[in-house]
CSV table of C-alpha atoms and ligand atoms in Angstrom, one decimal:
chain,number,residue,atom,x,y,z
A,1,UNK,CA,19.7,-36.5,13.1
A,2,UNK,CA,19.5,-33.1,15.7
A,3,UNK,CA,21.9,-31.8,13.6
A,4,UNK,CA,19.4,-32.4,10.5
A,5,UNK,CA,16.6,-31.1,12.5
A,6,UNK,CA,18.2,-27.7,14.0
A,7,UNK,CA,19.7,-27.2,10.4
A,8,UNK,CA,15.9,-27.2,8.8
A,9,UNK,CA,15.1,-24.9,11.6
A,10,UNK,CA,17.9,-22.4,10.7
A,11,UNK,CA,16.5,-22.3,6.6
A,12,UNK,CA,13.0,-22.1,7.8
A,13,UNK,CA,13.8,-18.9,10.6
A,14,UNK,CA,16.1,-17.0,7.4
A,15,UNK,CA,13.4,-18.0,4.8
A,16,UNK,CA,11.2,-16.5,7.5
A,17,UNK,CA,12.9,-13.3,8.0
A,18,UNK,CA,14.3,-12.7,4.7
A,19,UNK,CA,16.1,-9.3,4.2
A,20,UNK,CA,15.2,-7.1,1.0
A,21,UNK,CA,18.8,-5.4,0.1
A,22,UNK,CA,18.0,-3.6,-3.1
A,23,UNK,CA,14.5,-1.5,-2.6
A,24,UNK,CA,12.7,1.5,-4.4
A,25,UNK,CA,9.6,2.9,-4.3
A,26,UNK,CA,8.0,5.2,-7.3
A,27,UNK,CA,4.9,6.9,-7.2
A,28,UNK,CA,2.5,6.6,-10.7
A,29,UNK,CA,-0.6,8.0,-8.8
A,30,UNK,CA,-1.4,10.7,-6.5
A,31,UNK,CA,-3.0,14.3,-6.4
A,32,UNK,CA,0.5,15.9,-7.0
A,33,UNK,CA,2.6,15.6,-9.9
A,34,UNK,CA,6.1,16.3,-11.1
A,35,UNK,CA,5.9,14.5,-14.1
A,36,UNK,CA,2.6,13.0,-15.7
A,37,UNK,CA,-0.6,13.9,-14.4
A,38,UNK,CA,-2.4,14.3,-10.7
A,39,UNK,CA,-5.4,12.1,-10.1
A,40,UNK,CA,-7.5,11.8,-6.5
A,41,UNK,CA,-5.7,8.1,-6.0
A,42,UNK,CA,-2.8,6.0,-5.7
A,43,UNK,CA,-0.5,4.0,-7.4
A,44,UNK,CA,3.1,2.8,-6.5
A,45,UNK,CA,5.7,0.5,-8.3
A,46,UNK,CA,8.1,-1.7,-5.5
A,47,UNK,CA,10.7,-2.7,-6.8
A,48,UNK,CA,12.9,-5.5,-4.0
A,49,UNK,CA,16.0,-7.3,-4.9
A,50,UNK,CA,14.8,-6.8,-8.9
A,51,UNK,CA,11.3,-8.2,-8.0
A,52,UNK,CA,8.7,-5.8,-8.8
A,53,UNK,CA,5.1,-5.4,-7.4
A,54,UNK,CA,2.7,-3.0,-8.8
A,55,UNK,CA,0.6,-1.5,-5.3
A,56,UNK,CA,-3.0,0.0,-6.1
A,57,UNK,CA,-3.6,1.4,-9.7
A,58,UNK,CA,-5.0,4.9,-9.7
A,59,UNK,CA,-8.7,5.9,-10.2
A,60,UNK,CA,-9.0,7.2,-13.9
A,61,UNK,CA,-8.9,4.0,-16.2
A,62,UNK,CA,-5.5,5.6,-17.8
A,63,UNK,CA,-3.6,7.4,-15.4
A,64,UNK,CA,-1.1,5.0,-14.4
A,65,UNK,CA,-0.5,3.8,-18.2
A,66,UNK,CA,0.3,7.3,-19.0
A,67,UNK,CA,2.2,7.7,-16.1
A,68,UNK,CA,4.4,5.1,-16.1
A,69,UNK,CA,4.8,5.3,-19.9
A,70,UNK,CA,6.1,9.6,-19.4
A,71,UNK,CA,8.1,8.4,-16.3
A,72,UNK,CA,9.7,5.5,-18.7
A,73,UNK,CA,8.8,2.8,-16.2
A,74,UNK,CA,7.9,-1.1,-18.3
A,75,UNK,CA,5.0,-2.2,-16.5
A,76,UNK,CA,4.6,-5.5,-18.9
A,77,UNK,CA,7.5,-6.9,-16.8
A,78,UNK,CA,5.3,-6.2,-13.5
A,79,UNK,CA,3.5,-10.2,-13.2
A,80,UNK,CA,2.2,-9.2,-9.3
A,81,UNK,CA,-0.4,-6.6,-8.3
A,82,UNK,CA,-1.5,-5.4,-4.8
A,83,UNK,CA,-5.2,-4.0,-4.3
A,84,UNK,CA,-4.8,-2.3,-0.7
A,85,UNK,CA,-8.7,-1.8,-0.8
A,86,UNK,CA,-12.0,-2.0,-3.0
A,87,UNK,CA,-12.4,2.0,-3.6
A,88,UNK,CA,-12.0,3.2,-7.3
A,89,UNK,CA,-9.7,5.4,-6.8
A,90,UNK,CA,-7.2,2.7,-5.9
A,91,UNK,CA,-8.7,-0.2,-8.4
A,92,UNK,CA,-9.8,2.4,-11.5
A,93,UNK,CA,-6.7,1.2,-13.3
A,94,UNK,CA,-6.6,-2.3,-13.0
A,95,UNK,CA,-8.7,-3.5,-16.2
A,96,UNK,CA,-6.7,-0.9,-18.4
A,97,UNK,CA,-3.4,-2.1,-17.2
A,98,UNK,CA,-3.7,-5.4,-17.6
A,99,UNK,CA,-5.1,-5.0,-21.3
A,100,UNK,CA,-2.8,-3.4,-22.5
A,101,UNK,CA,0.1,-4.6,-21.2
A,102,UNK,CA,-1.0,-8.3,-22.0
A,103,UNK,CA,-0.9,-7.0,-25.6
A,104,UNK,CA,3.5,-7.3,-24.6
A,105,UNK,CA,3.5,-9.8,-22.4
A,106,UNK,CA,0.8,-12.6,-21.4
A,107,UNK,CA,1.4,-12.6,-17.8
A,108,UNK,CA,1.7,-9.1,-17.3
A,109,UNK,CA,-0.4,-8.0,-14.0
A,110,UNK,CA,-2.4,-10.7,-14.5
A,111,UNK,CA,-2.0,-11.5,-10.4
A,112,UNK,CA,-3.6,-9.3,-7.8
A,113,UNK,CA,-3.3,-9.7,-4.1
A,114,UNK,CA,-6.6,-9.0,-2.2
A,115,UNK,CA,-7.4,-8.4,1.2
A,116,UNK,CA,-10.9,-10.5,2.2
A,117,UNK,CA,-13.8,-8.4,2.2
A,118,UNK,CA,-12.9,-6.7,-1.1
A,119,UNK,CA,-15.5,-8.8,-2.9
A,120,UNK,CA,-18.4,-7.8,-0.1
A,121,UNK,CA,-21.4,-6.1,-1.3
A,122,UNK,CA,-21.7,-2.2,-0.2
A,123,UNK,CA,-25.5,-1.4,-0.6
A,124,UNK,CA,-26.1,1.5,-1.7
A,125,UNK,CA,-29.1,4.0,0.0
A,126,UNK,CA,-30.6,4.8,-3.0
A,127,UNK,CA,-30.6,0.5,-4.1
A,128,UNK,CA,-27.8,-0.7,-6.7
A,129,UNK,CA,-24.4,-2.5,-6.0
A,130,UNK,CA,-21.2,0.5,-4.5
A,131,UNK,CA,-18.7,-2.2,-5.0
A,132,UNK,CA,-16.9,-1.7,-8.7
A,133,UNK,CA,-14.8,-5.1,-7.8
A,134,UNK,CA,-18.2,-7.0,-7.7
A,135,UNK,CA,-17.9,-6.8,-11.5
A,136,UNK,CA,-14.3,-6.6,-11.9
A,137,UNK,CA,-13.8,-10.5,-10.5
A,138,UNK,CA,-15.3,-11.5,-13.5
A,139,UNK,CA,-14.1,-9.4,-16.3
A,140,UNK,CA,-10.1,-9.9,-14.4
A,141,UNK,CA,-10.6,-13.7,-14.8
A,142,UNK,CA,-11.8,-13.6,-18.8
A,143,UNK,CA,-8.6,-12.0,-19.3
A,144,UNK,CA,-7.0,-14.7,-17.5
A,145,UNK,CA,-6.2,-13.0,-14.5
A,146,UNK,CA,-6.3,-14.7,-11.0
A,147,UNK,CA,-7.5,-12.8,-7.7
A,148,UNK,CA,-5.6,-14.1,-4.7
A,149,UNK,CA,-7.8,-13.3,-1.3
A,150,UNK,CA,-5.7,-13.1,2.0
A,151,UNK,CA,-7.2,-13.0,5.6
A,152,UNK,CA,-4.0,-12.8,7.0
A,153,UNK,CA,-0.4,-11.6,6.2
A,154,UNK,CA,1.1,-13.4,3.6
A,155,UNK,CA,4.7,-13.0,1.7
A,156,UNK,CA,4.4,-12.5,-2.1
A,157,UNK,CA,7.6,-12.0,-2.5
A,158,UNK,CA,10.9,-12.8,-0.3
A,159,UNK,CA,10.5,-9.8,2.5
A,160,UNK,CA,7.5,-8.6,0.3
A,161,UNK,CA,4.8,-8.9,3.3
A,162,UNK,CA,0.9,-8.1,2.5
A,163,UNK,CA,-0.7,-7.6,6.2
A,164,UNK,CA,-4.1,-8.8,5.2
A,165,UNK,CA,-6.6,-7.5,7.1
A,166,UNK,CA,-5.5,-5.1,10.2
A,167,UNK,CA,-6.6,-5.5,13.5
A,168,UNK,CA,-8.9,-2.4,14.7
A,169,UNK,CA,-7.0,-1.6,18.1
A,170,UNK,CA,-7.4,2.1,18.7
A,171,UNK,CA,-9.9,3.7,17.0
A,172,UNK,CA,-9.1,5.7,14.1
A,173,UNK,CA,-11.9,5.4,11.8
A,174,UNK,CA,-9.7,6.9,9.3
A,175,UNK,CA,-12.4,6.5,6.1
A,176,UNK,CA,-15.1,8.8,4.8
A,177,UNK,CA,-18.6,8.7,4.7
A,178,UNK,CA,-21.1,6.0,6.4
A,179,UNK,CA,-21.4,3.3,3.8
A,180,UNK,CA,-22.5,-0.2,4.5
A,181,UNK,CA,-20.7,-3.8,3.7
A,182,UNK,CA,-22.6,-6.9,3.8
A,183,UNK,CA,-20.6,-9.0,5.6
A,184,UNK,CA,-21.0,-13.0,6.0
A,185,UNK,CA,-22.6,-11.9,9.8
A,186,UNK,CA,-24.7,-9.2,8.3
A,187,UNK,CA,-25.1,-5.6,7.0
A,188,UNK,CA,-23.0,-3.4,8.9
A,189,UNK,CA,-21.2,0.3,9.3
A,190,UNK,CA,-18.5,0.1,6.2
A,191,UNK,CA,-14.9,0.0,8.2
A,192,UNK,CA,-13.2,-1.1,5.2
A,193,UNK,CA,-12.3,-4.7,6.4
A,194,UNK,CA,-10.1,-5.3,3.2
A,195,UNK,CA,-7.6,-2.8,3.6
A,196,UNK,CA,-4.6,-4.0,3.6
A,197,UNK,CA,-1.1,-2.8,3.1
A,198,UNK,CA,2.1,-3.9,2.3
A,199,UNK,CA,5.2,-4.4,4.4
A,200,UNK,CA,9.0,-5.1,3.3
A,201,UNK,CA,11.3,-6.0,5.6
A,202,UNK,CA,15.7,-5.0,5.1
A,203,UNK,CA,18.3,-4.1,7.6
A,204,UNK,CA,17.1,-0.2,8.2
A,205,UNK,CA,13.8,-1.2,9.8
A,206,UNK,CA,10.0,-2.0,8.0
A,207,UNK,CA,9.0,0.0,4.8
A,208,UNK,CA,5.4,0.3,5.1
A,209,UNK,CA,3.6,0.4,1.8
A,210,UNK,CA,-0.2,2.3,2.9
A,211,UNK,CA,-3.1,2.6,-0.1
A,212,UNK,CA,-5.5,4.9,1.9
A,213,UNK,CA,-4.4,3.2,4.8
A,214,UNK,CA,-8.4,3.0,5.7
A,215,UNK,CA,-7.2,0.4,9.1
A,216,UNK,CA,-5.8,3.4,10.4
A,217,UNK,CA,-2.3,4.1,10.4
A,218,UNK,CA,-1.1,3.2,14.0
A,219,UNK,CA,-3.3,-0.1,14.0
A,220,UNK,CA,-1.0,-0.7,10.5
A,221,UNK,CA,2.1,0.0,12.5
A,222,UNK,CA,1.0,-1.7,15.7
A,223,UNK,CA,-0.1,-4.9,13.5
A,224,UNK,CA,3.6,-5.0,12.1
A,225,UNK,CA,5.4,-4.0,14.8
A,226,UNK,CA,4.0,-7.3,16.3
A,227,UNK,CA,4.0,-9.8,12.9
A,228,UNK,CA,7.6,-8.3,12.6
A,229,UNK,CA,9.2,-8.6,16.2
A,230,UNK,CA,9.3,-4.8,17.3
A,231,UNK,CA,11.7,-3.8,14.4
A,232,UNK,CA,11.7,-0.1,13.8
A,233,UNK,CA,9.4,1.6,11.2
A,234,UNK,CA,12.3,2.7,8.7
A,235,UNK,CA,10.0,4.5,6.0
A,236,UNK,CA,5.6,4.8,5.8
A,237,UNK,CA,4.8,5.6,2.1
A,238,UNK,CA,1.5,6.1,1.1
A,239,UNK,CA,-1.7,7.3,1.7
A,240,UNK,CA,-2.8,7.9,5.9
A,241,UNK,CA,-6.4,9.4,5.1
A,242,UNK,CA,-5.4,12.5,7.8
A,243,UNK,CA,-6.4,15.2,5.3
A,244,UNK,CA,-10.0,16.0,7.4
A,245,UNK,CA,-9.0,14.7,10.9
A,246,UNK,CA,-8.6,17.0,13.8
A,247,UNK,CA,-5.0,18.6,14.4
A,248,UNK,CA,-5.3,16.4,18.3
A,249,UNK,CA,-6.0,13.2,16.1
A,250,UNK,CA,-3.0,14.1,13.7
A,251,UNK,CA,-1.0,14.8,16.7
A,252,UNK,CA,-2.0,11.4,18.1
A,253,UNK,CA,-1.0,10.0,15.3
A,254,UNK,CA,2.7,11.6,15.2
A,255,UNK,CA,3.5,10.7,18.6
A,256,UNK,CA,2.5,7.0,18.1
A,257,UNK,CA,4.5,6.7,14.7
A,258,UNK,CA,8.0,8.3,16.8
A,259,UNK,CA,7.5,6.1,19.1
A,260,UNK,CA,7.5,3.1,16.2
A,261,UNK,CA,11.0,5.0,14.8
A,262,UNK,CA,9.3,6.6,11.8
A,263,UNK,CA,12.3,8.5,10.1
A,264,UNK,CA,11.3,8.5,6.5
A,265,UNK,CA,7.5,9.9,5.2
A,266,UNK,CA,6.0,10.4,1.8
A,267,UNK,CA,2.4,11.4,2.8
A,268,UNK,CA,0.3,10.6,-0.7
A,269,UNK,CA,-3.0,10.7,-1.5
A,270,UNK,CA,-5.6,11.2,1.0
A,271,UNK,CA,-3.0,12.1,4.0
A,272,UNK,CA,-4.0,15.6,3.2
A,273,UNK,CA,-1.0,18.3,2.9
A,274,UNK,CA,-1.9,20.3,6.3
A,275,UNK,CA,-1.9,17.0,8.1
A,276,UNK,CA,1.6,15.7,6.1
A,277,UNK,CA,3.5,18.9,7.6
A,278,UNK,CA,1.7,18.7,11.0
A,279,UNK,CA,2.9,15.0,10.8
A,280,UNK,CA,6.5,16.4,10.2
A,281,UNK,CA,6.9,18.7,12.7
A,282,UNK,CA,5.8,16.6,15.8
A,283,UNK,CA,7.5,13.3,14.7
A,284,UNK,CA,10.8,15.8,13.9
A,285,UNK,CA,11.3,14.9,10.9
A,286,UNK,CA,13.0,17.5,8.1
A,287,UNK,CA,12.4,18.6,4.5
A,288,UNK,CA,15.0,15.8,3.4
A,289,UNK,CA,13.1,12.8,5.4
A,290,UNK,CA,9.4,14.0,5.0
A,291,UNK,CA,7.5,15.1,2.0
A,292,UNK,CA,4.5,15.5,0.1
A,293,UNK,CA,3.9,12.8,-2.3
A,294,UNK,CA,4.0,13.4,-6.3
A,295,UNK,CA,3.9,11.7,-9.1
A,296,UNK,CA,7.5,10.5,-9.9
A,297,UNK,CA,9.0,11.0,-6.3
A,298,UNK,CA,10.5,7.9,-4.8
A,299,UNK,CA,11.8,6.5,-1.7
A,300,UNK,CA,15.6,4.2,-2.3
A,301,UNK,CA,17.1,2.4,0.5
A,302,UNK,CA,20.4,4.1,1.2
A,303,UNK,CA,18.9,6.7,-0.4
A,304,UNK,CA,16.2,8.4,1.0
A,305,UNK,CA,13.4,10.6,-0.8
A,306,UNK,CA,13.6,12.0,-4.2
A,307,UNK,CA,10.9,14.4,-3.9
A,308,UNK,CA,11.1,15.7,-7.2
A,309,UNK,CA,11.0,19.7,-7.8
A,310,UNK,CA,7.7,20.8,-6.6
A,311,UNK,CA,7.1,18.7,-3.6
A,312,UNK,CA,11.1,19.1,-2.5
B,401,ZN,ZN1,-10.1,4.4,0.1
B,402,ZN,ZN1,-8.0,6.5,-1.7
């Protein structure tokens, strides 16, 4: 009967700590691109163990369908979507995608992983609704896609992690603007609540999957660090919304993501190209272990970055 019992508790710590083996990472939306077009927003295909999730989906309605279509990648085979945040230039796809590739297969993106808060209303000054997803929910679901809110991490798929809303530790405030959310305990200051990003855990270390990475990047790390038991940061791909900080706050930042082992960096999107290299030199990383993101550059355990030609 111990035996029994220790046994279950074996499965459950494995099933809890599950190892991806096989893992790649494409880019299908980001200001650069090597093949397809350049867009202000983000999109990335994950691919773990021959699972696939589709992370954020670009701002124009088409990008990533035309993307992924030049870079010959089958999204009608992709069932799971991620939505790291409400902005458009991160959800602008989602309706598109799902349309058209329900026309090949039914089930096609017809899942998407929310972080609570995504659904908030952001008034607007002027009066009128800032929040597209308001009437997204509904037009999602009458294609017969399902929304699935987190408020905490959550695995979608074995040592696929979403982190669900991210602790505000240090202070970052790494958005733009002063918008307001109206949250359940009132109007306040915009902080993003939903972002969210996503986290796969293999052998190397964490692979950290950032949208605009809106929490701030070192509160991402310093949430996963702990969810994850201190393992080192293997690889941050994404967006890091550094492109207007200060060179002290990207320097900040550099010495806090050494310190969590960073040794691989795409910086897409909003990480701003100034602050990518400034990001590069202090962590002491090289031209083969941290680049500008593109359309088309990806990130292959055992691999490292294929940067494509311009970004290389
Ligand atoms: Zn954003
Ligand atoms: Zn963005």
């Amino acid at each position: 009967m111990k035996l029994t019992t220790a046994l279950v508790w074996i499965v459950i710590a494995q099933g809890q700590d599950h190892q991806v083996k096989q893992f790649k990472v494409t880019i299908l939306s980001t200001m650069l691109a090597d093949e397809g077009v350049g867009e202000w927003g983000f999109a990335a295909l994950v691919e773990a163990d021959g699972r696939k999730v589709l992370v954020d989906t670009g701002a124009r309605p088409e990008t990533v369908l035309d993307n992924a279509r030049d870079l010959k990648i089958d999204l009608s085979q992709v069932r799971s979507v991620v939505l790291t945040h409400f902005h458009g230039d991160h959800t602008g796809g989602l309706m598109t995608l799902r349309s058209e590739m329900k026309k090949r297969d039914e089930k096609a993106l017809s899942e998407t992983h929310v972080g609570k808060g995504i659904f908030y209303s952001r008034p607007l000054d002027g009066g009128g609704e800032g929040n597209s997803m308001i009437a997204m929910r509904p037009a999602y679901q009458a294609t017969g896609g399902k929304f699935v809110e987190h408020d905490r991490a959550a695995e979608i798929l074995p040592g696929v992690w979403l982190t669900g809303p991210i602790a505000r530790t240090f202070p970052e405030r790494n958005w733009s603007g002063s918008g307001k959310v109206r949250t359940p305990g009132g109007v306040v200051e915009d902080t993003v609540p939903d972002d969210q990003s996503v986290v796969v855990t293999a052998l190397e270390g964490l692979v950290v999957i950032t949208g605009c990475g809106h929490a701030g990047i070192v509160n991402i790390l310093t949430a996963a660090d702990a969810q994850f038991g201190h393992k080192p940061v293997h690889a941050v791909i994404g967006g890091v919304h550094l492109f207007a900080a200060k060179d002290e706050q990207v320097d900040w930042t550099a010495d806090k993501m050494k310190s969590f082992g960073v040794h691989y960096l795409i910086g897409a999107h909003c990480t701003g190209i100034e602050s990518l290299y400034r990001l590069r030199n202090r962590i002491g990383l090289s031209r083969k272990t941290a680049v500008v993101g593109a359309v088309g550059a990806d990130f292959t355990l055992g691999q490292g970055i294929h940067a494509g030609r311009v970004a290389q």
